[in-house]
Short mmCIF file of N, CA and C in Angstrom, two decimals:
data_model
loop_
_atom_site.label_atom_id
_atom_site.label_comp_id
_atom_site.label_asym_id
_atom_site.label_seq_id
_atom_site.Cartn_x
_atom_site.Cartn_y
_atom_site.Cartn_z
N MET Z 1070 -106.60 135.82 94.94
CA MET Z 1070 -105.57 135.45 93.92
C MET Z 1070 -104.97 136.83 93.50
N TYR Z 1071 -105.25 138.05 93.89
CA TYR Z 1071 -104.53 139.16 93.50
C TYR Z 1071 -104.79 139.72 92.05
N GLY Z 1072 -105.92 139.18 91.45
CA GLY Z 1072 -106.07 139.68 90.12
C GLY Z 1072 -105.38 139.13 89.05
N TYR Z 1073 -104.65 137.89 89.34
CA TYR Z 1073 -103.88 137.21 88.23
C TYR Z 1073 -104.42 135.75 88.05
N GLU Z 1074 -105.77 135.57 87.85
CA GLU Z 1074 -106.35 134.34 87.69
C GLU Z 1074 -106.07 133.72 86.38
N ASN Z 1075 -106.08 134.51 85.43
CA ASN Z 1075 -105.64 134.09 84.17
C ASN Z 1075 -104.21 133.65 83.98
N ALA Z 1076 -103.40 134.34 84.82
CA ALA Z 1076 -101.82 134.01 84.82
C ALA Z 1076 -101.79 132.67 85.47
N ALA Z 1077 -102.49 132.45 86.65
CA ALA Z 1077 -102.36 131.31 87.31
C ALA Z 1077 -102.89 130.01 86.64
N PHE Z 1078 -103.90 130.39 85.68
CA PHE Z 1078 -104.63 129.22 84.99
C PHE Z 1078 -103.39 128.89 83.91
N GLY Z 1079 -102.90 129.97 83.31
CA GLY Z 1079 -102.08 129.87 82.08
C GLY Z 1079 -100.63 129.03 82.69
N LEU Z 1080 -100.14 129.68 83.61
CA LEU Z 1080 -99.04 128.85 84.31
C LEU Z 1080 -99.17 127.49 84.41
N LYS Z 1081 -100.11 127.33 85.06
CA LYS Z 1081 -100.45 125.76 85.57
C LYS Z 1081 -100.45 124.92 84.17
N LYS Z 1082 -101.15 125.43 83.04
CA LYS Z 1082 -101.26 124.76 81.93
C LYS Z 1082 -99.81 124.49 81.15
N MET Z 1083 -99.15 125.72 81.47
CA MET Z 1083 -97.76 125.68 81.01
C MET Z 1083 -97.00 124.43 81.74
N PHE Z 1084 -97.09 124.53 82.92
CA PHE Z 1084 -96.40 123.58 83.75
C PHE Z 1084 -96.76 122.28 83.33
N THR Z 1085 -98.07 121.81 83.15
CA THR Z 1085 -98.44 120.49 82.87
C THR Z 1085 -98.02 120.22 81.51
N ALA Z 1086 -97.91 121.20 80.55
CA ALA Z 1086 -97.64 120.92 79.10
C ALA Z 1086 -96.21 120.56 79.09
N GLN Z 1087 -95.27 121.05 79.88
CA GLN Z 1087 -94.02 120.78 80.12
C GLN Z 1087 -93.70 119.36 80.44
N VAL Z 1088 -94.41 119.05 81.65
CA VAL Z 1088 -94.26 117.73 82.07
C VAL Z 1088 -94.80 116.71 81.14
N GLY Z 1089 -95.84 117.05 80.52
CA GLY Z 1089 -96.40 116.02 79.49
C GLY Z 1089 -95.30 115.83 78.34
N SER Z 1090 -94.78 116.95 77.79
CA SER Z 1090 -94.00 117.02 76.84
C SER Z 1090 -92.76 116.11 76.93
N ILE Z 1091 -92.37 116.07 78.49
CA ILE Z 1091 -91.03 115.49 78.58
C ILE Z 1091 -91.61 113.96 78.56
N ILE Z 1092 -92.58 113.57 79.07
CA ILE Z 1092 -93.10 112.14 79.00
C ILE Z 1092 -93.19 111.63 77.55
N CYS Z 1093 -93.67 112.55 76.79
CA CYS Z 1093 -94.00 112.04 75.52
C CYS Z 1093 -92.78 112.07 74.67
N VAL Z 1094 -91.87 112.75 74.78
CA VAL Z 1094 -90.52 112.72 74.36
C VAL Z 1094 -89.82 111.32 74.56
N VAL Z 1095 -89.95 110.92 75.78
CA VAL Z 1095 -89.32 109.45 76.17
C VAL Z 1095 -90.23 108.46 75.45
N LEU Z 1096 -91.70 108.73 75.40
CA LEU Z 1096 -92.15 107.71 74.57
C LEU Z 1096 -92.06 107.48 73.29
N MET Z 1097 -91.58 108.76 72.67
CA MET Z 1097 -91.07 108.73 71.30
C MET Z 1097 -89.99 107.63 70.85
N MET Z 1098 -89.20 107.45 71.96
CA MET Z 1098 -87.88 106.52 71.77
C MET Z 1098 -88.25 105.17 71.72
N ILE Z 1099 -89.58 104.82 72.18
CA ILE Z 1099 -90.02 103.39 72.26
C ILE Z 1099 -90.60 102.96 71.03
N PRO Z 1100 -89.97 101.92 70.33
CA PRO Z 1100 -90.94 101.38 69.27
C PRO Z 1100 -92.25 101.09 69.15
N PHE Z 1101 -93.05 101.47 68.39
CA PHE Z 1101 -94.35 101.08 68.10
C PHE Z 1101 -95.39 102.19 69.09
N ILE Z 1102 -94.72 102.86 70.08
CA ILE Z 1102 -95.37 103.71 71.08
C ILE Z 1102 -95.14 105.17 70.49
N GLY Z 1103 -93.86 105.23 69.83
CA GLY Z 1103 -93.50 106.43 69.29
C GLY Z 1103 -94.58 107.40 68.77
N VAL Z 1104 -95.38 106.88 67.94
CA VAL Z 1104 -96.38 107.77 67.40
C VAL Z 1104 -97.41 108.36 68.39
N ILE Z 1105 -97.57 107.68 69.40
CA ILE Z 1105 -98.47 108.23 70.59
C ILE Z 1105 -97.73 109.36 71.25
N GLY Z 1106 -96.17 109.11 71.30
CA GLY Z 1106 -95.56 110.26 71.99
C GLY Z 1106 -95.62 111.45 71.21
N LEU Z 1107 -95.31 111.25 69.68
CA LEU Z 1107 -95.18 112.26 68.76
C LEU Z 1107 -96.80 113.03 68.90
N ILE Z 1108 -97.94 112.35 68.90
CA ILE Z 1108 -99.29 113.17 69.03
C ILE Z 1108 -99.15 113.91 70.33
N GLY Z 1109 -98.74 113.32 71.38
CA GLY Z 1109 -98.81 113.84 72.79
C GLY Z 1109 -97.98 115.09 72.64
N VAL Z 1110 -96.60 115.15 72.04
CA VAL Z 1110 -96.09 116.45 72.05
C VAL Z 1110 -96.76 117.51 71.25
N PHE Z 1111 -97.42 117.11 70.39
CA PHE Z 1111 -98.20 118.05 69.38
C PHE Z 1111 -99.36 118.76 70.55
N VAL Z 1112 -99.99 117.80 71.27
CA VAL Z 1112 -101.22 118.11 72.03
C VAL Z 1112 -100.66 119.13 73.03
N PHE Z 1113 -99.57 118.83 73.82
CA PHE Z 1113 -98.84 119.47 74.84
C PHE Z 1113 -98.30 120.76 74.28
N THR Z 1114 -97.93 120.88 73.20
CA THR Z 1114 -97.47 122.18 72.50
C THR Z 1114 -98.65 123.15 72.40
N ILE Z 1115 -99.73 122.47 71.96
CA ILE Z 1115 -100.99 123.47 71.94
C ILE Z 1115 -101.42 123.94 73.29
N MET Z 1116 -101.44 122.89 74.22
CA MET Z 1116 -101.76 123.26 75.66
C MET Z 1116 -100.72 124.47 76.17
N SER Z 1117 -99.40 124.17 75.99
CA SER Z 1117 -98.56 125.31 76.24
C SER Z 1117 -99.01 126.60 75.73
N LEU Z 1118 -99.29 126.69 74.62
CA LEU Z 1118 -99.85 127.96 73.84
C LEU Z 1118 -100.92 128.53 74.40
N ILE Z 1119 -101.91 127.64 74.94
CA ILE Z 1119 -103.07 128.18 75.53
C ILE Z 1119 -102.71 128.77 76.86
N GLY Z 1120 -101.62 128.05 77.50
CA GLY Z 1120 -101.46 128.63 78.81
C GLY Z 1120 -100.51 129.83 78.54
N LEU Z 1121 -99.79 130.16 77.68
CA LEU Z 1121 -99.25 131.42 77.42
C LEU Z 1121 -100.12 132.48 77.02
N ASN Z 1122 -101.04 132.06 76.30
CA ASN Z 1122 -102.04 133.20 75.65
C ASN Z 1122 -102.98 133.61 76.99
N SER Z 1123 -103.29 132.62 77.80
CA SER Z 1123 -104.05 133.03 79.15
C SER Z 1123 -103.28 133.87 80.00
N ALA Z 1124 -101.88 133.51 80.33
CA ALA Z 1124 -101.13 134.22 81.31
C ALA Z 1124 -100.87 135.54 80.56
N GLY Z 1125 -100.69 135.67 79.33
CA GLY Z 1125 -100.50 136.98 78.67
C GLY Z 1125 -101.71 137.79 78.81
N LYS Z 1126 -102.82 137.46 79.24
CA LYS Z 1126 -103.84 138.33 79.70
C LYS Z 1126 -103.63 139.19 80.84
N ASP Z 1127 -102.70 138.74 81.79
CA ASP Z 1127 -102.46 139.30 83.05
C ASP Z 1127 -101.09 139.86 83.00
N ILE Z 1128 -100.28 139.00 82.51
CA ILE Z 1128 -98.62 139.44 82.29
C ILE Z 1128 -98.33 139.75 81.07
N GLU Z 1129 -97.81 141.01 80.63
CA GLU Z 1129 -97.35 141.34 79.45
C GLU Z 1129 -96.30 140.70 78.74
N GLY Z 1130 -95.26 140.18 79.65
CA GLY Z 1130 -94.42 139.25 79.06
C GLY Z 1130 -94.60 138.04 78.54
N CYS Z 1131 -95.71 137.49 79.19
CA CYS Z 1131 -96.21 136.26 78.71
C CYS Z 1131 -96.88 136.49 77.38
N LYS Z 1132 -97.47 137.65 77.19
CA LYS Z 1132 -98.15 137.88 75.85
C LYS Z 1132 -97.07 137.92 74.80
N THR Z 1133 -95.90 138.59 75.04
CA THR Z 1133 -94.72 138.81 74.11
C THR Z 1133 -94.29 137.17 73.88
N ALA Z 1134 -94.10 136.39 74.82
CA ALA Z 1134 -93.66 135.10 74.79
C ALA Z 1134 -94.43 134.20 73.87
N PHE Z 1135 -95.79 134.48 73.78
CA PHE Z 1135 -96.89 133.93 73.07
C PHE Z 1135 -96.55 134.15 71.43
N THR Z 1136 -96.35 135.44 71.26
CA THR Z 1136 -95.95 135.95 69.88
C THR Z 1136 -94.78 135.39 69.60
N LEU Z 1137 -93.77 135.32 70.43
CA LEU Z 1137 -92.31 134.84 70.03
C LEU Z 1137 -92.50 133.34 69.96
N THR Z 1138 -93.27 132.56 70.56
CA THR Z 1138 -93.33 131.20 70.26
C THR Z 1138 -93.97 130.76 69.12
N ILE Z 1139 -95.01 131.65 68.57
CA ILE Z 1139 -95.52 131.47 67.17
C ILE Z 1139 -94.57 131.64 66.09
N VAL Z 1140 -93.75 132.68 66.21
CA VAL Z 1140 -92.73 133.04 65.25
C VAL Z 1140 -91.59 131.82 65.30
N GLN Z 1141 -91.35 131.49 66.44
CA GLN Z 1141 -90.36 130.33 66.54
C GLN Z 1141 -90.92 128.99 65.84
N MET Z 1142 -92.24 128.72 66.01
CA MET Z 1142 -92.71 127.63 65.23
C MET Z 1142 -92.47 127.65 63.79
N VAL Z 1143 -92.83 128.82 63.22
CA VAL Z 1143 -92.73 129.10 61.89
C VAL Z 1143 -91.33 129.00 61.49
N VAL Z 1144 -90.40 129.60 62.02
CA VAL Z 1144 -88.92 129.54 61.89
C VAL Z 1144 -88.47 128.03 61.77
N SER Z 1145 -88.91 127.34 62.82
CA SER Z 1145 -88.48 125.75 62.91
C SER Z 1145 -89.16 125.17 61.74
N VAL Z 1146 -90.33 125.34 61.21
CA VAL Z 1146 -90.92 124.64 59.96
C VAL Z 1146 -89.97 124.90 58.87
N ILE Z 1147 -89.76 126.23 58.59
CA ILE Z 1147 -88.83 126.68 57.53
C ILE Z 1147 -87.44 126.14 57.67
N GLY Z 1148 -86.80 126.07 58.86
CA GLY Z 1148 -85.73 125.30 59.08
C GLY Z 1148 -85.60 124.09 58.91
N ASN Z 1149 -86.50 123.24 58.97
CA ASN Z 1149 -86.46 121.77 58.73
C ASN Z 1149 -86.79 121.61 57.30
N LEU Z 1150 -87.36 122.67 56.47
CA LEU Z 1150 -87.52 122.53 54.98
C LEU Z 1150 -86.18 122.85 54.45
N ALA Z 1151 -85.20 123.65 55.18
CA ALA Z 1151 -84.01 123.98 54.48
C ALA Z 1151 -83.08 122.77 54.33
N GLY Z 1152 -83.26 121.80 55.10
CA GLY Z 1152 -82.55 120.61 54.89
C GLY Z 1152 -81.23 120.80 56.01
N THR Z 1153 -80.03 120.88 55.24
CA THR Z 1153 -78.72 120.82 56.06
C THR Z 1153 -77.94 121.81 55.34
N GLY Z 1154 -76.81 122.26 56.05
CA GLY Z 1154 -75.78 123.31 55.55
C GLY Z 1154 -75.90 124.68 56.24
N VAL Z 1155 -75.76 125.65 55.58
CA VAL Z 1155 -75.51 127.05 56.01
C VAL Z 1155 -76.99 127.57 56.34
N PHE Z 1156 -77.75 127.28 55.52
CA PHE Z 1156 -79.25 127.76 56.01
C PHE Z 1156 -79.81 127.04 57.05
N ALA Z 1157 -79.70 125.92 57.23
CA ALA Z 1157 -80.21 125.08 58.30
C ALA Z 1157 -79.35 125.68 59.48
N THR Z 1158 -78.22 125.97 59.49
CA THR Z 1158 -77.46 126.43 60.70
C THR Z 1158 -78.09 127.77 60.92
N VAL Z 1159 -78.37 128.56 59.99
CA VAL Z 1159 -79.01 129.97 60.23
C VAL Z 1159 -80.20 129.79 61.07
N PHE Z 1160 -81.06 128.98 60.57
CA PHE Z 1160 -82.36 128.84 60.96
C PHE Z 1160 -82.26 128.22 62.51
N SER Z 1161 -81.32 127.27 62.71
CA SER Z 1161 -81.20 126.70 63.84
C SER Z 1161 -80.80 127.73 64.87
N VAL Z 1162 -80.01 128.58 64.68
CA VAL Z 1162 -79.50 129.69 65.53
C VAL Z 1162 -80.63 130.59 65.80
N VAL Z 1163 -81.42 131.02 64.75
CA VAL Z 1163 -82.59 131.79 64.81
C VAL Z 1163 -83.62 131.28 65.90
N ASN Z 1164 -83.89 130.08 65.77
CA ASN Z 1164 -84.77 129.05 66.53
C ASN Z 1164 -84.10 129.20 67.87
N ASP Z 1165 -82.97 129.04 68.11
CA ASP Z 1165 -82.52 129.04 69.60
C ASP Z 1165 -82.63 130.46 70.22
N ILE Z 1166 -82.45 131.42 69.44
CA ILE Z 1166 -82.42 132.84 69.96
C ILE Z 1166 -84.02 133.13 70.36
N LEU Z 1167 -84.82 132.71 69.59
CA LEU Z 1167 -86.21 132.94 69.64
C LEU Z 1167 -86.66 132.10 71.08
N ALA Z 1168 -86.43 130.81 71.21
CA ALA Z 1168 -86.62 130.06 72.32
C ALA Z 1168 -85.98 130.59 73.60
N LEU Z 1169 -84.92 131.21 73.54
CA LEU Z 1169 -84.22 132.10 74.36
C LEU Z 1169 -85.03 133.24 75.05
N LEU Z 1170 -85.40 133.92 73.85
CA LEU Z 1170 -86.39 134.94 74.13
C LEU Z 1170 -87.68 134.54 74.92
N VAL Z 1171 -88.15 133.53 74.50
CA VAL Z 1171 -89.43 133.13 75.18
C VAL Z 1171 -89.30 132.96 76.59
N VAL Z 1172 -88.19 132.14 76.88
CA VAL Z 1172 -87.91 131.72 78.32
C VAL Z 1172 -87.54 132.94 79.13
N ARG Z 1173 -86.87 134.06 78.51
CA ARG Z 1173 -86.42 135.32 79.20
C ARG Z 1173 -87.85 136.11 79.45
N ALA Z 1174 -88.66 136.15 78.56
CA ALA Z 1174 -90.00 136.82 78.64
C ALA Z 1174 -90.82 136.24 79.72
N VAL Z 1175 -90.89 135.14 79.81
CA VAL Z 1175 -91.73 134.30 80.76
C VAL Z 1175 -91.04 134.41 82.22
N CYS Z 1176 -89.67 134.06 82.42
CA CYS Z 1176 -89.17 134.13 83.65
C CYS Z 1176 -89.06 135.60 84.18
N LEU Z 1177 -88.64 136.55 83.57
CA LEU Z 1177 -88.60 137.82 84.01
C LEU Z 1177 -89.73 138.50 84.35
N SER Z 1178 -90.74 138.36 83.50
CA SER Z 1178 -92.05 138.91 83.71
C SER Z 1178 -92.80 138.32 84.78
N VAL Z 1179 -92.70 137.00 84.99
CA VAL Z 1179 -93.41 136.50 86.09
C VAL Z 1179 -92.61 136.70 87.17
N ALA Z 1180 -91.31 136.77 87.29
CA ALA Z 1180 -90.47 137.11 88.54
C ALA Z 1180 -90.98 138.48 89.06
N GLU Z 1181 -91.14 139.39 88.15
CA GLU Z 1181 -91.64 140.86 88.35
C GLU Z 1181 -93.05 140.68 89.23
N VAL Z 1182 -93.90 139.98 88.63
CA VAL Z 1182 -95.04 139.79 89.42
C VAL Z 1182 -94.89 139.19 90.73
N MET Z 1183 -94.01 138.32 90.96
CA MET Z 1183 -93.71 137.59 92.13
C MET Z 1183 -93.16 138.59 93.06
N ASP Z 1184 -92.30 139.35 92.61
CA ASP Z 1184 -91.69 140.68 93.43
C ASP Z 1184 -92.94 141.47 94.05
N GLN Z 1185 -93.85 141.74 93.26
CA GLN Z 1185 -94.93 142.44 93.64
C GLN Z 1185 -95.82 141.70 94.66
N LEU Z 1186 -95.94 140.68 94.66
CA LEU Z 1186 -96.69 139.93 95.70
C LEU Z 1186 -95.84 139.42 96.77
N ASN Z 1187 -94.59 139.90 96.91
CA ASN Z 1187 -93.67 139.54 98.13
C ASN Z 1187 -93.38 138.13 98.20
N GLN Z 1188 -93.17 137.50 96.86
CA GLN Z 1188 -92.82 136.18 96.59
C GLN Z 1188 -91.43 136.19 96.13
N ARG Z 1189 -90.46 136.67 97.09
CA ARG Z 1189 -88.90 136.82 96.62
C ARG Z 1189 -88.21 135.51 96.44
N VAL Z 1190 -88.59 134.66 97.08
CA VAL Z 1190 -87.87 133.22 96.70
C VAL Z 1190 -88.34 132.86 95.43
N VAL Z 1191 -89.50 132.82 94.96
CA VAL Z 1191 -90.00 132.44 93.54
C VAL Z 1191 -89.42 133.37 92.57
N ALA Z 1192 -89.44 134.78 92.84
CA ALA Z 1192 -88.83 135.62 91.76
C ALA Z 1192 -87.44 135.44 91.61
N ASP Z 1193 -86.71 135.10 92.88
CA ASP Z 1193 -85.28 134.73 92.65
C ASP Z 1193 -85.17 133.60 91.62
N LYS Z 1194 -85.95 132.56 91.98
CA LYS Z 1194 -85.83 131.33 91.00
C LYS Z 1194 -86.01 131.77 89.56
N GLY Z 1195 -86.88 132.37 89.28
CA GLY Z 1195 -87.10 132.99 87.83
C GLY Z 1195 -85.99 133.45 87.37
N ARG Z 1196 -85.35 134.38 88.09
CA ARG Z 1196 -84.23 135.02 87.39
C ARG Z 1196 -82.95 134.10 87.44
N SER Z 1197 -82.90 133.19 88.32
CA SER Z 1197 -81.76 132.06 88.21
C SER Z 1197 -81.99 131.26 86.95
N VAL Z 1198 -83.48 130.88 86.84
CA VAL Z 1198 -83.67 130.11 85.72
C VAL Z 1198 -83.49 130.74 84.37
N TRP Z 1199 -83.60 132.12 84.35
CA TRP Z 1199 -83.18 132.62 83.00
C TRP Z 1199 -81.80 132.65 82.87
N LYS Z 1200 -80.98 133.07 83.80
CA LYS Z 1200 -79.52 133.09 83.66
C LYS Z 1200 -78.93 131.81 83.22
N ILE Z 1201 -79.36 130.59 83.96
CA ILE Z 1201 -79.00 129.32 83.38
C ILE Z 1201 -79.23 128.90 82.04
N ASN Z 1202 -80.56 129.43 81.61
CA ASN Z 1202 -80.89 129.19 80.40
C ASN Z 1202 -80.17 129.91 79.32
N LEU Z 1203 -79.83 131.28 79.82
CA LEU Z 1203 -78.99 132.10 78.89
C LEU Z 1203 -77.74 131.33 78.34
N GLY Z 1204 -77.13 130.76 79.61
CA GLY Z 1204 -75.75 130.05 79.38
C GLY Z 1204 -75.95 128.87 78.50
N CYS Z 1205 -77.06 128.04 78.75
CA CYS Z 1205 -77.22 126.96 78.01
C CYS Z 1205 -77.22 127.41 76.35
N TYR Z 1206 -78.28 128.28 76.23
CA TYR Z 1206 -78.68 128.43 74.82
C TYR Z 1206 -77.39 129.35 74.04
N VAL Z 1207 -76.53 130.07 74.77
CA VAL Z 1207 -75.38 130.66 74.17
C VAL Z 1207 -74.53 129.62 73.94
N ALA Z 1208 -74.31 128.62 74.84
CA ALA Z 1208 -73.27 127.44 74.43
C ALA Z 1208 -73.93 126.76 73.24
N ASP Z 1209 -75.13 126.44 73.24
CA ASP Z 1209 -75.67 125.72 72.18
C ASP Z 1209 -75.53 126.32 70.75
N ILE Z 1210 -75.79 127.68 70.73
CA ILE Z 1210 -75.53 128.55 69.57
C ILE Z 1210 -73.99 128.49 69.16
N VAL Z 1211 -73.16 128.51 69.95
CA VAL Z 1211 -71.72 128.56 69.69
C VAL Z 1211 -71.45 127.00 69.05
N LEU Z 1212 -71.93 125.91 69.70
CA LEU Z 1212 -71.81 124.66 69.20
C LEU Z 1212 -72.40 124.42 68.02
N THR Z 1213 -73.69 124.94 67.65
CA THR Z 1213 -74.11 124.84 66.25
C THR Z 1213 -73.36 125.58 65.38
N ILE Z 1214 -72.83 126.53 65.65
CA ILE Z 1214 -71.91 127.35 64.58
C ILE Z 1214 -70.58 126.52 64.31
N LEU Z 1215 -70.03 125.85 65.43
CA LEU Z 1215 -68.88 125.27 65.52
C LEU Z 1215 -68.99 123.96 64.62
N ALA Z 1216 -70.19 123.50 64.77
CA ALA Z 1216 -70.34 122.24 63.86
C ALA Z 1216 -70.41 122.32 62.37
N VAL Z 1217 -70.34 123.64 61.80
CA VAL Z 1217 -70.25 123.72 60.30
C VAL Z 1217 -68.89 123.56 59.96
N ILE Z 1218 -67.87 124.11 60.79
CA ILE Z 1218 -66.45 123.85 60.48
C ILE Z 1218 -66.02 122.41 60.60
N PRO Z 1219 -65.35 121.96 59.38
CA PRO Z 1219 -65.12 120.51 59.15
C PRO Z 1219 -64.04 120.10 60.26
N VAL Z 1220 -64.22 118.84 60.57
CA VAL Z 1220 -63.46 117.98 61.57
C VAL Z 1220 -63.28 118.66 62.72
N LEU Z 1221 -62.35 119.67 62.97
CA LEU Z 1221 -61.99 120.11 64.45
C LEU Z 1221 -63.48 120.75 65.02
N GLY Z 1222 -64.05 121.52 64.34
CA GLY Z 1222 -65.34 122.14 64.66
C GLY Z 1222 -66.44 121.19 64.97
N THR Z 1223 -66.40 120.00 64.20
CA THR Z 1223 -67.40 119.01 64.49
C THR Z 1223 -67.06 118.16 65.89
N VAL Z 1224 -65.83 117.89 65.87
CA VAL Z 1224 -65.36 117.26 67.26
C VAL Z 1224 -65.79 117.78 68.44
N LEU Z 1225 -65.38 119.29 68.20
CA LEU Z 1225 -65.55 120.10 69.52
C LEU Z 1225 -67.18 120.42 69.79
N ALA Z 1226 -67.89 120.39 68.75
CA ALA Z 1226 -69.26 120.52 68.84
C ALA Z 1226 -70.06 119.31 69.50
N VAL Z 1227 -69.50 118.11 69.07
CA VAL Z 1227 -70.04 117.01 69.62
C VAL Z 1227 -69.73 116.78 71.12
N ALA Z 1228 -68.36 116.99 71.41
CA ALA Z 1228 -67.94 116.97 72.71
C ALA Z 1228 -68.79 118.04 73.72
N GLY Z 1229 -68.74 119.18 73.11
CA GLY Z 1229 -69.63 120.19 73.87
C GLY Z 1229 -70.88 119.84 73.95
N SER Z 1230 -71.63 119.23 73.11
CA SER Z 1230 -73.23 119.04 73.18
C SER Z 1230 -73.33 118.19 74.49
N VAL Z 1231 -72.58 117.16 74.63
CA VAL Z 1231 -72.72 116.24 75.83
C VAL Z 1231 -73.16 117.12 77.07
N VAL Z 1232 -72.14 117.99 77.30
CA VAL Z 1232 -72.37 119.06 78.52
C VAL Z 1232 -73.39 119.84 78.49
N THR Z 1233 -73.75 120.39 77.29
CA THR Z 1233 -74.87 121.25 77.02
C THR Z 1233 -76.15 120.57 77.16
N VAL Z 1234 -76.12 119.32 76.81
CA VAL Z 1234 -77.45 118.55 76.83
C VAL Z 1234 -77.79 118.31 78.29
N ILE Z 1235 -76.86 118.08 79.21
CA ILE Z 1235 -76.97 117.78 80.66
C ILE Z 1235 -77.28 119.11 81.38
N LEU Z 1236 -76.82 120.15 80.83
CA LEU Z 1236 -77.09 121.57 81.54
C LEU Z 1236 -78.41 121.94 81.17
N SER Z 1237 -78.82 121.79 79.90
CA SER Z 1237 -80.21 122.02 79.51
C SER Z 1237 -81.30 121.20 80.18
N LEU Z 1238 -81.03 120.02 80.39
CA LEU Z 1238 -81.86 119.24 81.11
C LEU Z 1238 -82.06 119.86 82.57
N VAL Z 1239 -80.94 120.21 83.21
CA VAL Z 1239 -81.30 120.89 84.81
C VAL Z 1239 -81.93 122.15 84.48
N ALA Z 1240 -81.69 123.01 83.52
CA ALA Z 1240 -82.42 124.24 83.19
C ALA Z 1240 -83.86 123.97 83.03
N GLY Z 1241 -84.00 122.96 82.27
CA GLY Z 1241 -85.45 122.66 81.92
C GLY Z 1241 -86.27 122.16 83.15
N ILE Z 1242 -85.61 121.51 84.00
CA ILE Z 1242 -86.39 121.09 85.24
C ILE Z 1242 -86.47 122.05 86.16
N MET Z 1243 -85.52 122.97 86.35
CA MET Z 1243 -85.63 124.31 86.95
C MET Z 1243 -86.73 125.19 86.28
N TYR Z 1244 -86.78 125.26 85.19
CA TYR Z 1244 -87.88 126.12 84.41
C TYR Z 1244 -89.44 125.49 85.05
N ILE Z 1245 -89.49 124.12 84.94
CA ILE Z 1245 -90.82 123.37 85.33
C ILE Z 1245 -91.06 123.87 86.80
N MET Z 1246 -90.03 123.75 87.68
CA MET Z 1246 -90.21 124.00 88.97
C MET Z 1246 -90.70 125.39 89.25
N PHE Z 1247 -90.15 126.35 88.40
CA PHE Z 1247 -90.36 127.84 88.53
C PHE Z 1247 -91.95 127.88 88.25
N LEU Z 1248 -92.26 127.36 87.02
CA LEU Z 1248 -93.64 127.33 86.59
C LEU Z 1248 -94.58 126.84 87.76
N SER Z 1249 -94.21 125.82 88.26
CA SER Z 1249 -95.08 125.25 89.29
C SER Z 1249 -95.10 126.29 90.76
N LYS Z 1250 -94.02 126.59 90.97
CA LYS Z 1250 -94.13 127.68 92.25
C LYS Z 1250 -94.79 128.81 91.84
N SER Z 1251 -94.82 129.38 90.72
CA SER Z 1251 -95.46 130.54 90.09
C SER Z 1251 -96.79 130.45 90.28
N TYR Z 1252 -97.15 129.44 89.58
CA TYR Z 1252 -98.82 129.32 89.61
C TYR Z 1252 -99.43 128.90 90.84
N GLN Z 1253 -98.54 128.13 91.71
CA GLN Z 1253 -99.04 128.16 93.14
C GLN Z 1253 -99.08 129.19 94.01
N ALA Z 1254 -98.22 130.03 93.90
CA ALA Z 1254 -98.27 131.57 94.54
C ALA Z 1254 -99.38 132.44 93.86
N LEU Z 1255 -99.61 132.29 92.86
CA LEU Z 1255 -100.65 133.05 92.22
C LEU Z 1255 -102.23 132.56 92.60
N GLU Z 1256 -102.40 131.14 92.85
CA GLU Z 1256 -103.46 130.47 93.41
C GLU Z 1256 -103.66 130.71 94.78
N ASN Z 1257 -102.69 131.07 95.55
CA ASN Z 1257 -102.85 131.26 97.22
C ASN Z 1257 -103.25 132.66 97.34
#
């Protein structure tokens, strides 16, 4: 396994947590089952943190991503307490920036390891996933700021968010595929 046992274990946990979270988010939309989905999201969030922590033992960027994820969780809670308005917008933008930095740290550091192991296709996928996520997060941040502007900004933000949601879904699927290919490359 090239000395990346912790990383392989951690990335596999992160992959499982990402897939599980998507299923749970869908469950949250179903009446009476939504509570199970909410509990599942919490469980898979913990699983993802365990995976990041484990991968961080072998890959420095994953250790950074773990720390950023903890900070992001704190910012998210504070942002939820802020309610609406300018403070909520600021916390939302900070939360998006932290989420982007987490994806960047994971994708680029794991891609670097894949390069070292001559897994160029997987490494290139990681860099592509990072670039697509960068575009999605930048668009989301711009739309979040536009939403604060009365009427025209709100209309533009709502229209743009439809496109951003679709692109973010594609980026999320690509991220899951990258995690899957990465842990498999490390296990072989």
